[in-house]
PDB file of C-alpha atoms in Angstrom:
ATOM      1  CA  UNK E  73      57.967  88.639 -51.707  1.00 87.00           C
ATOM      2  CA  UNK E  74      58.557  85.905 -49.148  1.00 88.00           C
ATOM      3  CA  UNK E  75      55.968  85.043 -46.504  1.00 87.00           C
ATOM      4  CA  UNK E  76      57.120  83.830 -43.112  1.00 85.00           C
ATOM      5  CA  UNK E  77      54.823  82.179 -40.586  1.00 86.00           C
ATOM      6  CA  UNK E  78      55.788  82.233 -36.909  1.00 87.00           C
ATOM      7  CA  UNK E  79      54.150  80.496 -33.963  1.00 90.00           C
ATOM      8  CA  UNK E  80      54.173  81.899 -30.436  1.00 89.00           C
ATOM      9  CA  UNK E  81      53.743  79.069 -27.953  1.00 88.00           C
ATOM     10  CA  UNK E  82      54.578  80.797 -24.659  1.00 91.00           C
ATOM     11  CA  UNK E  83      53.144  84.132 -23.590  1.00 90.00           C
ATOM     12  CA  UNK E  84      53.735  86.179 -20.444  1.00 91.00           C
ATOM     13  CA  UNK E  85      50.265  87.731 -20.318  1.00 85.00           C
ATOM     14  CA  UNK E  86      51.082  89.959 -17.347  1.00 84.00           C
ATOM     15  CA  UNK E  87      54.113  91.462 -19.079  1.00 87.00           C
ATOM     16  CA  UNK E  88      52.063  92.165 -22.206  1.00 82.00           C
ATOM     17  CA  UNK E  89      49.315  93.821 -20.197  1.00 78.00           C
ATOM     18  CA  UNK E  90      51.846  96.012 -18.378  1.00 78.00           C
ATOM     19  CA  UNK E  91      53.573  96.992 -21.622  1.00 80.00           C
ATOM     20  CA  UNK E  92      50.668  97.505 -24.003  1.00 75.00           C
ATOM     21  CA  UNK E  93      47.638  98.503 -21.919  1.00 73.00           C
ATOM     22  CA  UNK E  94      48.847 102.046 -21.137  1.00 75.00           C
ATOM     23  CA  UNK E  95      49.733 102.564 -24.812  1.00 73.00           C
ATOM     24  CA  UNK E  96      46.313 101.365 -25.948  1.00 72.00           C
ATOM     25  CA  UNK E  97      44.539 103.554 -23.411  1.00 73.00           C
ATOM     26  CA  UNK E  98      46.453 106.687 -24.404  1.00 75.00           C
ATOM     27  CA  UNK E  99      45.938 106.049 -28.105  1.00 71.00           C
ATOM     28  CA  UNK E 100      42.174 105.775 -27.685  1.00 69.00           C
ATOM     29  CA  UNK E 101      42.243 102.294 -29.241  1.00 67.00           C
ATOM     30  CA  UNK E 102      38.946 100.468 -28.540  1.00 68.00           C
ATOM     31  CA  UNK E 103      40.832  97.522 -27.076  1.00 65.00           C
ATOM     32  CA  UNK E 104      42.263  99.793 -24.364  1.00 68.00           C
ATOM     33  CA  UNK E 105      38.753 100.741 -23.283  1.00 69.00           C
ATOM     34  CA  UNK E 106      37.586  97.141 -23.502  1.00 65.00           C
ATOM     35  CA  UNK E 107      40.449  96.029 -21.243  1.00 64.00           C
ATOM     36  CA  UNK E 108      39.349  98.036 -18.289  1.00 58.00           C
ATOM     37  CA  UNK E 109      39.193 101.698 -19.261  1.00 65.00           C
ATOM     38  CA  UNK E 110      40.638 103.360 -16.189  1.00 71.00           C
ATOM     39  CA  UNK E 111      40.883 100.109 -14.215  1.00 75.00           C
ATOM     40  CA  UNK E 112      44.332  99.708 -12.580  1.00 79.00           C
ATOM     41  CA  UNK E 113      46.733  97.475 -14.497  1.00 77.00           C
ATOM     42  CA  UNK E 114      46.965  95.015 -11.567  1.00 81.00           C
ATOM     43  CA  UNK E 115      43.195  94.558 -11.632  1.00 81.00           C
ATOM     44  CA  UNK E 116      43.218  93.984 -15.389  1.00 78.00           C
ATOM     45  CA  UNK E 117      45.918  91.315 -14.877  1.00 81.00           C
ATOM     46  CA  UNK E 118      43.770  89.544 -12.253  1.00 83.00           C
ATOM     47  CA  UNK E 119      40.787  89.680 -14.604  1.00 82.00           C
ATOM     48  CA  UNK E 120      42.839  88.336 -17.522  1.00 80.00           C
ATOM     49  CA  UNK E 121      44.065  85.423 -15.393  1.00 84.00           C
ATOM     50  CA  UNK E 122      40.453  84.190 -15.156  1.00 89.00           C
ATOM     51  CA  UNK E 123      39.948  84.051 -18.934  1.00 85.00           C
ATOM     52  CA  UNK E 124      40.117  80.812 -20.905  1.00 90.00           C
ATOM     53  CA  UNK E 125      43.331  80.385 -22.912  1.00 88.00           C
ATOM     54  CA  UNK E 126      41.500  80.916 -26.215  1.00 90.00           C
ATOM     55  CA  UNK E 127      40.280  84.348 -25.113  1.00 86.00           C
ATOM     56  CA  UNK E 128      43.712  85.342 -23.811  1.00 85.00           C
ATOM     57  CA  UNK E 129      45.262  84.318 -27.126  1.00 88.00           C
ATOM     58  CA  UNK E 130      42.704  86.406 -29.011  1.00 87.00           C
ATOM     59  CA  UNK E 131      43.489  89.421 -26.832  1.00 81.00           C
ATOM     60  CA  UNK E 132      47.228  88.974 -27.460  1.00 85.00           C
ATOM     61  CA  UNK E 133      46.592  88.785 -31.215  1.00 88.00           C
ATOM     62  CA  UNK E 134      44.621  92.047 -30.973  1.00 82.00           C
ATOM     63  CA  UNK E 135      47.433  93.696 -28.995  1.00 81.00           C
ATOM     64  CA  UNK E 136      50.013  92.588 -31.554  1.00 85.00           C
ATOM     65  CA  UNK E 137      47.891  93.807 -34.453  1.00 87.00           C
ATOM     66  CA  UNK E 138      47.259  97.151 -32.765  1.00 81.00           C
ATOM     67  CA  UNK E 139      51.039  97.597 -32.469  1.00 82.00           C
ATOM     68  CA  UNK E 140      51.953  95.972 -35.789  1.00 89.00           C
ATOM     69  CA  UNK E 141      53.964  98.864 -37.256  1.00 91.00           C
ATOM     70  CA  UNK E 142      56.144  99.288 -34.175  1.00 90.00           C
ATOM     71  CA  UNK E 143      56.714  95.535 -33.957  1.00 90.00           C
ATOM     72  CA  UNK E 144      57.667  95.312 -37.644  1.00 93.00           C
ATOM     73  CA  UNK E 145      60.110  98.206 -37.249  1.00 95.00           C
ATOM     74  CA  UNK E 146      61.671  96.616 -34.157  1.00 94.00           C
ATOM     75  CA  UNK E 147      61.994  93.217 -35.835  1.00 94.00           C
ATOM     76  CA  UNK E 148      63.511  94.754 -38.979  1.00 95.00           C
ATOM     77  CA  UNK E 149      66.032  96.665 -36.848  1.00 96.00           C
ATOM     78  CA  UNK E 150      66.908  93.496 -34.918  1.00 96.00           C
ATOM     79  CA  UNK E 151      67.471  91.580 -38.169  1.00 95.00           C
ATOM     80  CA  UNK E 152      69.647  94.334 -39.590  1.00 96.00           C
ATOM     81  CA  UNK E 153      71.589  94.429 -36.309  1.00 96.00           C
ATOM     82  CA  UNK E 154      72.398  90.763 -36.839  1.00 96.00           C
ATOM     83  CA  UNK E 155      73.684  91.448 -40.350  1.00 97.00           C
ATOM     84  CA  UNK E 156      70.490  90.276 -42.057  1.00 95.00           C
ATOM     85  CA  UNK E 157      69.342  93.043 -44.430  1.00 93.00           C
ATOM     86  CA  UNK E 158      65.695  92.006 -44.454  1.00 92.00           C
ATOM     87  CA  UNK E 159      62.758  94.412 -44.313  1.00 92.00           C
ATOM     88  CA  UNK E 160      59.522  93.149 -42.781  1.00 92.00           C
ATOM     89  CA  UNK E 161      56.608  94.917 -44.408  1.00 90.00           C
ATOM     90  CA  UNK E 162      53.471  93.186 -43.257  1.00 89.00           C
ATOM     91  CA  UNK E 163      51.844  90.587 -41.147  1.00 89.00           C
ATOM     92  CA  UNK E 164      48.856  89.882 -38.997  1.00 91.00           C
ATOM     93  CA  UNK E 165      48.499  87.997 -35.737  1.00 91.00           C
ATOM     94  CA  UNK E 166      45.637  85.579 -35.237  1.00 92.00           C
ATOM     95  CA  UNK E 167      44.725  83.236 -32.413  1.00 90.00           C
ATOM     96  CA  UNK E 168      44.146  79.559 -32.882  1.00 81.00           C
ATOM     97  CA  UNK E 169      45.872  76.387 -33.805  1.00 66.00           C
TER      98      UNK E 169
END
C-alpha cells in the first residue's frame, strides 16, 4: 500500500455548493440539512460567503468525505484514462494546515 497526501489550496465554494448540496439533501445526509434544509442554493451561497475560512474549509472536507466513494471512483478512472493503472481505495479529507 502507498499513501498519497494531497493539498487543496484553492476552492470555488460556490461551485461546490451548487454541485453537492442537492445531492446531500436528496440523500438525507445530515450535512444537507445543516446547510439550509430547503433553503435555496443561492441563499446558502450567500450564507457561506460570510463564514470564516476555517469553517468553509471544514464544510468542504465534510462534503468531500460524504462523497468519498464517488470521488475515489472518478479519480481512479481519470488515472486509468491517462495510462496509469492505479486504484485509489481510501482517503479522508480534513481541514487545517
